[in-house]
mmCIF file of C-alpha atoms in Angstrom:
data_model
loop_
_atom_site.group_PDB
_atom_site.id
_atom_site.type_symbol
_atom_site.label_atom_id
_atom_site.label_comp_id
_atom_site.label_asym_id
_atom_site.label_seq_id
_atom_site.Cartn_x
_atom_site.Cartn_y
_atom_site.Cartn_z
ATOM 1 C CA MET A 6 18.890 15.788 -12.664
ATOM 2 C CA HIS A 7 21.537 13.553 -13.281
ATOM 3 C CA LEU A 8 21.067 11.038 -15.956
ATOM 4 C CA THR A 9 22.698 7.892 -14.615
ATOM 5 C CA PRO A 10 19.885 7.080 -12.073
ATOM 6 C CA PHE A 11 17.184 7.880 -14.574
ATOM 7 C CA LEU A 12 18.858 5.310 -16.838
ATOM 8 C CA ILE A 13 19.619 2.650 -14.236
ATOM 9 C CA ALA A 14 15.535 2.913 -13.142
ATOM 10 C CA LEU A 15 14.733 2.875 -16.426
ATOM 11 C CA LEU A 16 16.899 -0.428 -17.285
ATOM 12 C CA ILE A 17 15.649 -2.119 -13.440
ATOM 13 C CA PHE A 18 11.986 -1.460 -15.054
ATOM 14 C CA ILE A 19 12.392 -3.107 -18.307
ATOM 15 C CA VAL A 20 14.235 -6.105 -16.906
ATOM 16 C CA TYR A 21 12.180 -6.546 -14.168
ATOM 17 C CA PHE A 22 8.652 -5.976 -15.508
ATOM 18 C CA PRO A 23 7.338 -8.236 -18.483
ATOM 19 C CA LYS A 24 6.443 -6.295 -21.436
ATOM 20 C CA LYS A 25 2.581 -6.962 -20.867
ATOM 21 C CA ALA A 26 2.513 -5.667 -17.560
ATOM 22 C CA ARG A 27 4.115 -2.403 -18.773
ATOM 23 C CA SER A 28 1.907 0.335 -19.550
ATOM 24 C CA ALA A 29 2.803 3.905 -20.112
ATOM 25 C CA PRO A 30 1.472 5.729 -17.044
ATOM 26 C CA LEU A 31 2.287 2.650 -14.869
ATOM 27 C CA LEU A 32 6.051 3.349 -16.436
ATOM 28 C CA TYR A 33 6.169 7.024 -16.025
ATOM 29 C CA TYR A 34 5.183 6.939 -12.230
ATOM 30 C CA HIS A 35 7.440 4.065 -11.223
ATOM 31 C CA LEU A 36 10.344 5.612 -13.062
ATOM 32 C CA TYR A 37 9.441 8.771 -11.058
ATOM 33 C CA CYS A 38 9.309 7.063 -7.985
ATOM 34 C CA LEU A 39 12.884 5.420 -8.336
ATOM 35 C CA VAL A 40 14.395 8.770 -9.694
ATOM 36 C CA PHE A 41 13.275 11.540 -7.407
ATOM 37 C CA TYR A 42 11.872 9.638 -4.319
ATOM 38 C CA LEU A 43 13.697 6.168 -3.705
ATOM 39 C CA PRO A 44 11.391 5.473 -1.119
ATOM 40 C CA HIS A 45 11.807 3.808 1.869
ATOM 41 C CA PRO A 46 8.772 2.163 3.939
ATOM 42 C CA ASP A 47 6.417 4.120 6.505
ATOM 43 C CA PHE A 48 6.154 1.409 9.416
ATOM 44 C CA ILE A 49 2.847 0.879 11.433
ATOM 45 C CA SER A 50 2.676 -1.289 14.353
ATOM 46 C CA ARG A 51 0.427 -1.769 17.025
ATOM 47 C CA ARG A 52 2.839 -1.285 19.932
ATOM 48 C CA GLU A 53 4.323 2.136 18.874
ATOM 49 C CA ASN A 54 3.113 6.006 18.913
ATOM 50 C CA ASP A 55 1.560 7.929 16.421
ATOM 51 C CA SER A 56 3.735 10.831 17.256
ATOM 52 C CA ASN A 57 6.609 8.734 15.669
ATOM 53 C CA ASP A 58 7.929 9.748 12.419
ATOM 54 C CA GLY A 59 7.419 5.698 11.129
ATOM 55 C CA SER A 60 11.047 5.744 9.654
ATOM 56 C CA THR A 61 11.896 2.476 11.255
ATOM 57 C CA TRP A 62 9.911 -0.268 13.162
ATOM 58 C CA GLU A 63 11.111 1.344 16.347
ATOM 59 C CA SER A 64 9.947 4.452 15.397
ATOM 60 C CA ALA A 65 6.576 3.227 13.809
ATOM 61 C CA LYS A 66 3.375 4.930 13.811
ATOM 62 C CA ARG A 67 0.740 3.221 15.809
ATOM 63 C CA THR A 68 -2.155 3.598 13.408
ATOM 64 C CA ILE A 69 -2.773 3.233 9.552
ATOM 65 C CA SER A 70 -4.932 6.513 9.736
ATOM 66 C CA ALA A 71 -1.567 8.324 10.767
ATOM 67 C CA ALA A 72 0.838 6.932 8.166
ATOM 68 C CA PHE A 73 -1.690 7.732 5.323
ATOM 69 C CA GLU A 74 -2.533 11.544 6.828
ATOM 70 C CA ASP A 75 1.650 11.960 5.902
ATOM 71 C CA ALA A 76 1.577 9.800 2.875
ATOM 72 C CA GLY A 77 2.680 11.329 -0.465
ATOM 73 C CA VAL A 78 2.721 9.362 -3.878
ATOM 74 C CA CYS A 79 5.216 6.664 -4.019
ATOM 75 C CA THR A 80 4.725 5.819 -0.310
ATOM 76 C CA ARG A 81 5.173 2.353 0.876
ATOM 77 C CA ILE A 82 3.488 1.602 4.015
ATOM 78 C CA TRP A 83 4.386 -1.745 5.894
ATOM 79 C CA ILE A 84 1.838 -2.666 8.411
ATOM 80 C CA ALA A 85 2.602 -5.031 11.521
ATOM 81 C CA GLU A 86 0.701 -7.922 12.521
ATOM 82 C CA GLY A 87 -2.319 -6.884 14.879
ATOM 83 C CA ARG A 88 -5.961 -5.919 14.522
ATOM 84 C CA TYR A 89 -6.431 -2.444 13.038
ATOM 85 C CA GLU A 90 -10.069 -1.115 13.458
ATOM 86 C CA GLU A 91 -9.853 1.900 11.144
ATOM 87 C CA CYS A 92 -11.280 2.709 7.591
ATOM 88 C CA GLY A 93 -11.289 5.314 4.635
ATOM 89 C CA PHE A 94 -7.951 5.480 3.547
ATOM 90 C CA LYS A 95 -7.442 6.989 0.348
ATOM 91 C CA LEU A 96 -4.915 5.531 -1.997
ATOM 92 C CA LEU A 97 -2.382 7.679 -3.534
ATOM 93 C CA GLN A 98 -0.349 7.263 -7.202
ATOM 94 C CA ALA A 99 2.105 4.428 -6.969
ATOM 95 C CA MET A 100 1.220 3.887 -3.267
ATOM 96 C CA GLU A 101 2.181 0.034 -2.053
ATOM 97 C CA VAL A 102 0.659 -1.173 1.299
ATOM 98 C CA TYR A 103 1.780 -4.283 2.748
ATOM 99 C CA GLY A 104 0.606 -6.517 5.646
ATOM 100 C CA GLY A 105 2.033 -9.404 7.223
ATOM 101 C CA PHE A 106 4.979 -8.128 9.065
ATOM 102 C CA ARG A 107 6.148 -9.217 12.616
ATOM 103 C CA GLY A 108 7.594 -6.105 13.066
ATOM 104 C CA THR A 109 11.544 -6.900 12.776
ATOM 105 C CA GLU A 110 11.925 -7.036 8.923
ATOM 106 C CA ASN A 111 14.352 -5.033 6.848
ATOM 107 C CA ASN A 112 13.025 -6.203 3.489
ATOM 108 C CA LEU A 113 9.960 -7.446 1.784
ATOM 109 C CA GLN A 114 11.603 -11.011 1.606
ATOM 110 C CA GLU A 115 11.994 -11.448 5.442
ATOM 111 C CA ARG A 116 8.448 -11.944 6.022
ATOM 112 C CA THR A 117 7.339 -14.993 7.219
ATOM 113 C CA SER A 118 3.757 -16.810 7.074
ATOM 114 C CA GLY A 119 2.074 -16.567 10.360
ATOM 115 C CA ALA A 120 1.823 -12.772 10.928
ATOM 116 C CA ARG A 121 -1.495 -11.510 10.006
ATOM 117 C CA THR A 122 -2.430 -7.824 9.335
ATOM 118 C CA ILE A 123 -6.055 -7.661 10.096
ATOM 119 C CA ILE A 124 -8.263 -4.417 9.401
ATOM 120 C CA SER A 125 -11.777 -4.416 10.509
ATOM 121 C CA ALA A 126 -13.729 -1.350 8.810
ATOM 122 C CA ASP A 127 -16.941 -0.284 10.514
ATOM 123 C CA ALA A 128 -18.547 3.001 8.714
ATOM 124 C CA SER A 129 -16.664 2.800 5.125
ATOM 125 C CA PRO A 130 -14.578 0.862 3.281
ATOM 126 C CA ALA A 131 -11.176 0.171 4.337
ATOM 127 C CA PHE A 132 -9.492 1.584 1.518
ATOM 128 C CA ASP A 133 -11.328 4.084 -1.193
ATOM 129 C CA ASN A 134 -10.131 6.087 -4.233
ATOM 130 C CA SER A 135 -13.596 6.583 -5.088
ATOM 131 C CA TYR A 136 -13.308 10.219 -4.163
ATOM 132 C CA SER A 137 -11.883 11.637 -7.267
ATOM 133 C CA SER A 138 -12.463 11.043 -10.959
ATOM 134 C CA THR A 139 -11.124 14.347 -12.436
ATOM 135 C CA CYS A 140 -7.424 12.942 -11.187
ATOM 136 C CA PRO A 141 -7.830 9.100 -11.227
ATOM 137 C CA LEU A 142 -5.020 7.138 -9.587
ATOM 138 C CA THR A 143 -3.293 5.017 -12.064
ATOM 139 C CA SER A 144 -1.316 2.211 -10.224
ATOM 140 C CA ALA A 145 -1.504 1.419 -6.516
ATOM 141 C CA LEU A 146 -0.904 -2.045 -4.441
ATOM 142 C CA ILE A 147 -2.380 -3.680 -1.755
ATOM 143 C CA GLN A 148 -0.744 -6.947 -0.417
ATOM 144 C CA ASP A 149 -1.419 -9.507 2.564
ATOM 145 C CA ILE A 150 -4.418 -7.886 4.415
ATOM 146 C CA CYS A 151 -7.133 -9.699 6.272
ATOM 147 C CA PHE A 152 -10.317 -8.017 6.165
ATOM 148 C CA LYS A 153 -12.414 -9.406 9.113
ATOM 149 C CA ASP A 154 -15.647 -8.402 10.667
ATOM 150 C CA SER A 155 -16.252 -5.222 8.573
ATOM 151 C CA LYS A 156 -19.740 -3.876 7.915
ATOM 152 C CA GLN A 157 -19.182 -2.325 4.992
ATOM 153 C CA GLY A 158 -17.241 -3.340 1.398
ATOM 154 C CA VAL A 159 -13.682 -3.568 2.181
ATOM 155 C CA ILE A 160 -12.220 -1.989 -1.153
ATOM 156 C CA ARG A 161 -14.124 0.859 -3.241
ATOM 157 C CA ASN A 162 -11.955 1.374 -6.374
ATOM 158 C CA PHE A 163 -13.261 3.354 -9.196
ATOM 159 C CA PHE A 164 -11.254 4.388 -12.374
ATOM 160 C CA ALA A 165 -7.797 2.794 -11.097
ATOM 161 C CA ASN A 166 -5.130 0.213 -11.634
ATOM 162 C CA VAL A 167 -4.962 -1.326 -8.030
ATOM 163 C CA SER A 168 -3.142 -4.549 -7.544
ATOM 164 C CA ILE A 169 -5.021 -6.585 -4.895
ATOM 165 C CA LEU A 170 -2.415 -9.798 -3.843
ATOM 166 C CA ASN A 171 -3.186 -12.312 -1.031
ATOM 167 C CA LEU A 172 -6.402 -10.680 -0.004
ATOM 168 C CA SER A 173 -8.571 -12.538 2.899
ATOM 169 C CA LEU A 174 -12.293 -11.932 3.924
ATOM 170 C CA ILE A 175 -13.410 -13.148 7.137
ATOM 171 C CA HIS A 176 -16.872 -12.694 8.626
ATOM 172 C CA ILE A 177 -17.706 -10.021 6.374
ATOM 173 C CA SER A 178 -21.726 -8.740 6.675
ATOM 174 C CA GLU A 179 -23.564 -8.338 3.664
ATOM 175 C CA PRO A 180 -23.324 -6.695 1.096
ATOM 176 C CA THR A 181 -19.935 -7.486 0.624
ATOM 177 C CA ARG A 182 -18.181 -5.973 -2.392
ATOM 178 C CA LEU A 183 -15.169 -5.065 -4.029
ATOM 179 C CA ASP A 184 -16.311 -2.355 -6.064
ATOM 180 C CA VAL A 185 -14.231 -2.121 -9.159
ATOM 181 C CA ILE A 186 -15.268 -0.043 -12.107
#
């Protein structure tokens, strides 16, 4: 390993994240991702096919499930607008899941309002990391997702630091819950 990328990643982390937001586990995972993975997003679009590799919008996977099957730590998943009737996604270390894309963007800042990513989960919560307390998830992000017509709780989160931003809940059957322990 070259020391230069590590020092650059450390400097970016220290400057970018305020002191209160930094924690030791989070610091280590994000530095690990920056130095070793330099992740590119995995793309998902209702217009494409699950046999694609998901490396661009043109070769996007069709379902969220297919992207999660191929995902590893430090994975970024970008989901194009549309309705996805899927559930049971297992969050991994330092995973970032973003919705609200039109399917042409090259970076997060290019997203515009109006593109809505909708997930309807019938059988189980859409995102569920309650499967392992022996190796707990220490950081993950879910942003710009709308949960609509779900019959189960939408996010089950135990023993983890999961940031949830710009979440919408529409027509969710009782009992609605965001399990956070």
